[in-house]
Short mmCIF file of C-alpha atoms in Angstrom, two decimals:
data_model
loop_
_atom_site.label_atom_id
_atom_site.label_comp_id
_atom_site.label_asym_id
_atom_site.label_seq_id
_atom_site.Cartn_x
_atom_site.Cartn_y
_atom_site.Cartn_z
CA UNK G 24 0.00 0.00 0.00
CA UNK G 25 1.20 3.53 -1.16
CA UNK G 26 2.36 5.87 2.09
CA UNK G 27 2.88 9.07 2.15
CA UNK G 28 5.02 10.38 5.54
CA UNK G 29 5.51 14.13 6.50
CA UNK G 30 7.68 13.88 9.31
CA UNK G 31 7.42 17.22 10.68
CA UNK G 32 3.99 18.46 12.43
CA UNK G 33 5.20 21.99 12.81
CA UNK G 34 7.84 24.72 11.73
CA UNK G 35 8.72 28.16 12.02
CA UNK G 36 10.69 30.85 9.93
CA UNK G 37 11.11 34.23 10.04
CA UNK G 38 10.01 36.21 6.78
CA UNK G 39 12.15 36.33 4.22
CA UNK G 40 14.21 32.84 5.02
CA UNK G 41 13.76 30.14 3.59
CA UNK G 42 12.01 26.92 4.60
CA UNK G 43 12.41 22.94 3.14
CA UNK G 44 9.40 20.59 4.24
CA UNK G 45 10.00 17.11 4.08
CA UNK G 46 7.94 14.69 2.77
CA UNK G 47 8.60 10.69 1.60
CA UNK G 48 6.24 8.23 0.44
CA UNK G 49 6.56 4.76 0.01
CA UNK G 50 5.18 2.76 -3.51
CA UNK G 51 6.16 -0.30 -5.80
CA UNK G 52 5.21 2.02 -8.52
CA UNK G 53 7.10 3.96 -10.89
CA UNK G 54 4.70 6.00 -12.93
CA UNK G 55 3.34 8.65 -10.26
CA UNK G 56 2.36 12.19 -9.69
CA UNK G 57 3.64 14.48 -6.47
CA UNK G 58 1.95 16.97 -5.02
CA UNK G 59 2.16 19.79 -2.10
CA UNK G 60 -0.87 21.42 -1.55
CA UNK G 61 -1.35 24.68 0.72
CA UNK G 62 -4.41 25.18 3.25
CA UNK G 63 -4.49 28.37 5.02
CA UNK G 64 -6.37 28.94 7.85
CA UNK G 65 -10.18 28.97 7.30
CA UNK G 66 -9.56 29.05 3.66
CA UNK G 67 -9.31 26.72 1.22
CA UNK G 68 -7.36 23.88 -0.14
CA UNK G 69 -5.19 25.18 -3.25
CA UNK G 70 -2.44 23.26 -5.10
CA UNK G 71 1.45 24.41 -4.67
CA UNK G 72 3.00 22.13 -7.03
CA UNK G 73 2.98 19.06 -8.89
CA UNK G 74 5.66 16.50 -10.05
CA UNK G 75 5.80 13.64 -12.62
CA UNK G 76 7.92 11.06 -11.48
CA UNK G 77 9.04 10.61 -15.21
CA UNK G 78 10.56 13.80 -15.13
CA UNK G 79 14.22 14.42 -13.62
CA UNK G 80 14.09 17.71 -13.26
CA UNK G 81 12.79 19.44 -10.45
CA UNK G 82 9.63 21.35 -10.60
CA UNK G 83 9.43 25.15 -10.01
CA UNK G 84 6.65 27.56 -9.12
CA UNK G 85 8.21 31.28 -8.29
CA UNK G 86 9.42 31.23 -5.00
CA UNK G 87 8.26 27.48 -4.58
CA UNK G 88 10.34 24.34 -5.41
CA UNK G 89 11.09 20.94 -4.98
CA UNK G 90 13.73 18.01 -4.39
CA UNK G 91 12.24 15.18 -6.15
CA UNK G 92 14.54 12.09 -4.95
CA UNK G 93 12.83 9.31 -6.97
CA UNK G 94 15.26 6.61 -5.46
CA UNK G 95 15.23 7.83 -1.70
CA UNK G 96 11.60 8.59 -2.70
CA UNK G 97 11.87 11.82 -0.94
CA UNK G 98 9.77 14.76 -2.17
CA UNK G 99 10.68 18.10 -0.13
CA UNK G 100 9.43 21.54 -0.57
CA UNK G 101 11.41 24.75 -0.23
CA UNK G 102 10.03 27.85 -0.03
CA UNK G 103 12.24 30.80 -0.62
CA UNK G 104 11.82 34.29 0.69
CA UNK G 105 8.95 33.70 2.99
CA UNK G 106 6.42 35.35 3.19
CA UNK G 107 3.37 36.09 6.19
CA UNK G 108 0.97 34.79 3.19
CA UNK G 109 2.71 31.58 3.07
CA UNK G 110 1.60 30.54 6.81
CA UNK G 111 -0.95 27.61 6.32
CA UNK G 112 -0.73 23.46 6.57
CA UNK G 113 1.00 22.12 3.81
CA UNK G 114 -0.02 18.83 2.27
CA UNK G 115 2.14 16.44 0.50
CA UNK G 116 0.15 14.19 -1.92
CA UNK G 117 0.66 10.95 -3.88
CA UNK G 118 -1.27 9.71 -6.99
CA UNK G 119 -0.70 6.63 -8.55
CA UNK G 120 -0.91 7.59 -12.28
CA UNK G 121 -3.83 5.13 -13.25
CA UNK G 122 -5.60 6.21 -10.42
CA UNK G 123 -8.26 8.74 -9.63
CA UNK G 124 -7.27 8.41 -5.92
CA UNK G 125 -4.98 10.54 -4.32
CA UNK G 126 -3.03 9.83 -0.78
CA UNK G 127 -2.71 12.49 1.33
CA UNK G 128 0.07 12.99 4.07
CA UNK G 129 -0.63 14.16 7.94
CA UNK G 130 0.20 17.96 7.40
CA UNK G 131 3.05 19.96 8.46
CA UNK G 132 1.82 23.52 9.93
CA UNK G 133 3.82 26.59 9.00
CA UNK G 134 4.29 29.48 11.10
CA UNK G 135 6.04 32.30 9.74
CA UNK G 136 7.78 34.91 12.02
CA UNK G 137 7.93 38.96 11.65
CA UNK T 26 -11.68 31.13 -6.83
CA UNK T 27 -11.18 27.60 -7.74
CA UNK T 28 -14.12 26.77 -9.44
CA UNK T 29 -15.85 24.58 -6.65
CA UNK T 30 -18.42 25.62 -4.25
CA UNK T 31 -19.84 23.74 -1.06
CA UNK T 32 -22.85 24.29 1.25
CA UNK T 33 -23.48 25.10 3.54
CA UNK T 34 -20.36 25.91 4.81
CA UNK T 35 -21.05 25.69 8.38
CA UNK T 36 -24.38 22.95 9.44
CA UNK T 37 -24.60 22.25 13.38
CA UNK T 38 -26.77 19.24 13.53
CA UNK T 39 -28.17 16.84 16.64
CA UNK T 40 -27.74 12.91 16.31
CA UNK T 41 -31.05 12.26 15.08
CA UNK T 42 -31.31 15.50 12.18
CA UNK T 43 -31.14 14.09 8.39
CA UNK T 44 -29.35 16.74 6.20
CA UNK T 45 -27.18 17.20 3.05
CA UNK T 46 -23.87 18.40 1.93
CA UNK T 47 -23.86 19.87 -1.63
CA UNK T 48 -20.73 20.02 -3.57
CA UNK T 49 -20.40 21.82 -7.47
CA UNK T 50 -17.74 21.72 -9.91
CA UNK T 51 -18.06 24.46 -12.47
CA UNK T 52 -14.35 23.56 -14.27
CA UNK T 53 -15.62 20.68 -16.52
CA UNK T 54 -14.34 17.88 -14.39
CA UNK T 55 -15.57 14.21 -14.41
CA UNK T 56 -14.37 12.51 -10.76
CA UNK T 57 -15.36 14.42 -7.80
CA UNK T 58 -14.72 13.47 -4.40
CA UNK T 59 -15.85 13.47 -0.81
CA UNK T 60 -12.86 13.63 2.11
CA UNK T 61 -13.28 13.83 5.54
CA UNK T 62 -10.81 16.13 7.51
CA UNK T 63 -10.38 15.72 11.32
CA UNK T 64 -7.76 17.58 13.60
CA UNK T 65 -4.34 15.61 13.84
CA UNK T 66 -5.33 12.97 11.57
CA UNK T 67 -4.63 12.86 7.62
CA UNK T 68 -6.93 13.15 5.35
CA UNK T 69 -9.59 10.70 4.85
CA UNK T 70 -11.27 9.62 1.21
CA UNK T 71 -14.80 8.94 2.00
CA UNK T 72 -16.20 8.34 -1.59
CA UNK T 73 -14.83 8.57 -5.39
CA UNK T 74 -16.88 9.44 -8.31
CA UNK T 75 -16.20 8.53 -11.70
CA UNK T 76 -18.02 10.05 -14.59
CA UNK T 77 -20.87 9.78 -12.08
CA UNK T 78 -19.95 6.48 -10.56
CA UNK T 79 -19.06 5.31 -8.03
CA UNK T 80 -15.49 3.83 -8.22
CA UNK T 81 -14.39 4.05 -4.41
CA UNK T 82 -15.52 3.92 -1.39
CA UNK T 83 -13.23 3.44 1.78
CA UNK T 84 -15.18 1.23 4.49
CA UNK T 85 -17.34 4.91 5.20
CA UNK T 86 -20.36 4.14 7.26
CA UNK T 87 -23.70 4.14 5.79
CA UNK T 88 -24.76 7.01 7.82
CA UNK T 89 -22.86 8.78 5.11
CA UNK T 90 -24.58 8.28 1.35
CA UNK T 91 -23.46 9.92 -1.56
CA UNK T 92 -25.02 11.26 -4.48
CA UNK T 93 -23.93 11.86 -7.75
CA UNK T 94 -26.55 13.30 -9.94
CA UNK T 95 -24.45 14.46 -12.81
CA UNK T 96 -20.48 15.36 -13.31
CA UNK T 97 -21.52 18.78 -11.91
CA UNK T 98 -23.06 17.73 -8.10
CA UNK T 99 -22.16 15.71 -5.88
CA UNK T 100 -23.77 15.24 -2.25
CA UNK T 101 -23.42 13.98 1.17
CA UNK T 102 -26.27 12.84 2.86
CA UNK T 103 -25.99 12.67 6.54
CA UNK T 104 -28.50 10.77 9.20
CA UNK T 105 -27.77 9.77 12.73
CA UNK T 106 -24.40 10.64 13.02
CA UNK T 107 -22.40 10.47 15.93
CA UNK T 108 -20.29 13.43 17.53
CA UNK T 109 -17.04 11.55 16.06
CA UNK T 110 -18.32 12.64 12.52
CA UNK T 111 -17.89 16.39 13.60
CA UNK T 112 -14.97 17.68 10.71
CA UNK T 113 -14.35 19.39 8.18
CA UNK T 114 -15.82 17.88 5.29
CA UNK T 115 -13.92 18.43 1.80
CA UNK T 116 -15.41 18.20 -1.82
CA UNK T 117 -12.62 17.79 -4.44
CA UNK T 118 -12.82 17.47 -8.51
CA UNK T 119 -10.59 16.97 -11.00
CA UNK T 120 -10.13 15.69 -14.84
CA UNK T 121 -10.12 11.91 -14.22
CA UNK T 122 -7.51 9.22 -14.33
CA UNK T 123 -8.04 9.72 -18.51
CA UNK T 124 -6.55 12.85 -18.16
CA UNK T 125 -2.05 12.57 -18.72
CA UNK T 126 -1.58 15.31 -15.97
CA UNK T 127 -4.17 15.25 -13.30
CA UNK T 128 -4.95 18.01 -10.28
CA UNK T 129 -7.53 17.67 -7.66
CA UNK T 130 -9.21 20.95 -7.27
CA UNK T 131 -10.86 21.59 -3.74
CA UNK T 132 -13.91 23.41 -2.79
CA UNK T 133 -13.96 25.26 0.81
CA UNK T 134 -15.34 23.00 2.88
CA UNK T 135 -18.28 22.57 5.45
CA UNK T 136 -18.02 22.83 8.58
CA UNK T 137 -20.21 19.84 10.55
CA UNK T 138 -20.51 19.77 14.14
CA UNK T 139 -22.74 17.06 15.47
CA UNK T 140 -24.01 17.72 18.98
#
C-alpha cells in the first residue's frame, strides 16, 4: 500500500528565510504524480505544485520548489523568501498515475515569524 | 476562486437530524470526491466518483450516502451521526484518471458539528 510520511507536524521561519518541508512516500510504482498542496487557515485547499515522477528535473513555481529524490523517494518543498501569506498546513500528496485516488500525508503547519 | 463551491459551509446538527452536503464543480471535471478532515489525523477519502460512478468507497459508514446526480453535483447525505463525525468535510474534482496530468481541485469545505 502507497504511504505518504511528512515527518514534521510543525515549523517556524522568520520572513524572508527560507524553509524545506519534508515529505517521503513509500510505492512499488514507478509512474506517479507528487503533489504539495497549501491550506491556510479557514480558507481553502489550493495546489502548490505538482511533479511527474518521469521527469528528472525538479519542478518550479516562483518562490516554490522541490527536491524530487525518486530513489530515496523523498519529495521536499522549499520555499524561498517567505512570506506572512505563506503561513498555512502544507499537504504532500501521492497519486498513482492510473488512479483517480490521491493519498494524502498528515500535514506539516507553517508558522512564519515577523 | 477555484471553481468549486460547497454548502453550507457551516451545518450544526443533533444525532437524530437528516441533512445534506452539496458540492459543485463548475471547471468541466468528471471525478469528484468526498474527504473527511479531522484535527491531527490525515486526510480521509470517504467516496470517489467517476463520470458519475461510483469507483471508491473506503469502508465509510452508511450514515454517510453519496449522491452523484451528474459530473456537476455531488452530495453527502448525513442521518444519525455520531459526535465523532464532527470535521471538516472536503469536496474535491478533477479531470479523471483519462486525463495525462491530473490536479484535484478543492472546494472550501463545510463545517459539521454534530451535537
Amino acid at each position: 500500500a502507497q504511504t505518504v510520511t511528512q515527518s514534521q507536524p510543525e515549523m517556524s521561519v522568520q520572513e524572508a528565510e527560507t524553509v524545506t518541508l519534508s515529505c517521503t512516500y513509500d510505492t512499488s510504482e514507478s509512474d506517479y504524480y507528487l503533489f504539495w498542496y497549501k491550506q491556510p487557515p479557514s480558507r481553502q485547499m489550493i495546489l502548490v505544485i505538482r511533479q511527474e515522477a518521469y521527469k528528472q528535473q525538479n519542478a518550479t513555481e516562483n518562490r516554490f520548489s522541490v527536491n524530487f529524490q525518486k530513489a530515496a523517494k523523498s519529495f521536499s518543498l522549499k520555499i524561498s523568501d517567505s512570506q506572512l501569506g505563506d503561513a498555512a498546513m502544507y499537504f504532500c500528496a501521492y497519486r498513482r498515475r492510473r488512479d483517480d485516488k490521491i493519498i494524502f500525508g498528515k500535514g506539516t503547519r507553517l508558522h512564519i515569524l515577523p | 476562486e477555484t471553481g468549486v463551491t460547497q454548502t453550507p459551509r457551516h451545518l450544526v446538527m443533533g444525532m437524530t437530524n437528516k441533512k445534506s452536503l452539496k458540492c459543485e464543480q463548475h471547471l468541466g471535471h468528471n471525478a469528484m470526491y468526498w474527504y473527511k478532515q479531522s484535527a491531527k489525523k490525515p486526510l480521509e477519502l470517504m467516496f470517489v466518483y467517476s463520470l458519475e460512478e461510483r469507483v471508491e468507497n473506503n469502508s465509510v459508514p452508511s450514515r454517510f450516502s453519496p449522491e452523484c446526480p451528474n459530473s456537476s453535483h455531488l452530495f453527502l447525505h448525513l442521518h444519525t451521526l455520531q459526535p465523532e463525525d464532527s470535521a471538516l468535510y472536503l469536496c474535491a474534482s478533477s479531470q479523471g484518471q483519462l486525463a495525462s496530468t491530473d490536479t484535484q481541485y478543492f472546494g472550501p469545505g463545510t463545517r459539521l458539528t454534530v451535537l
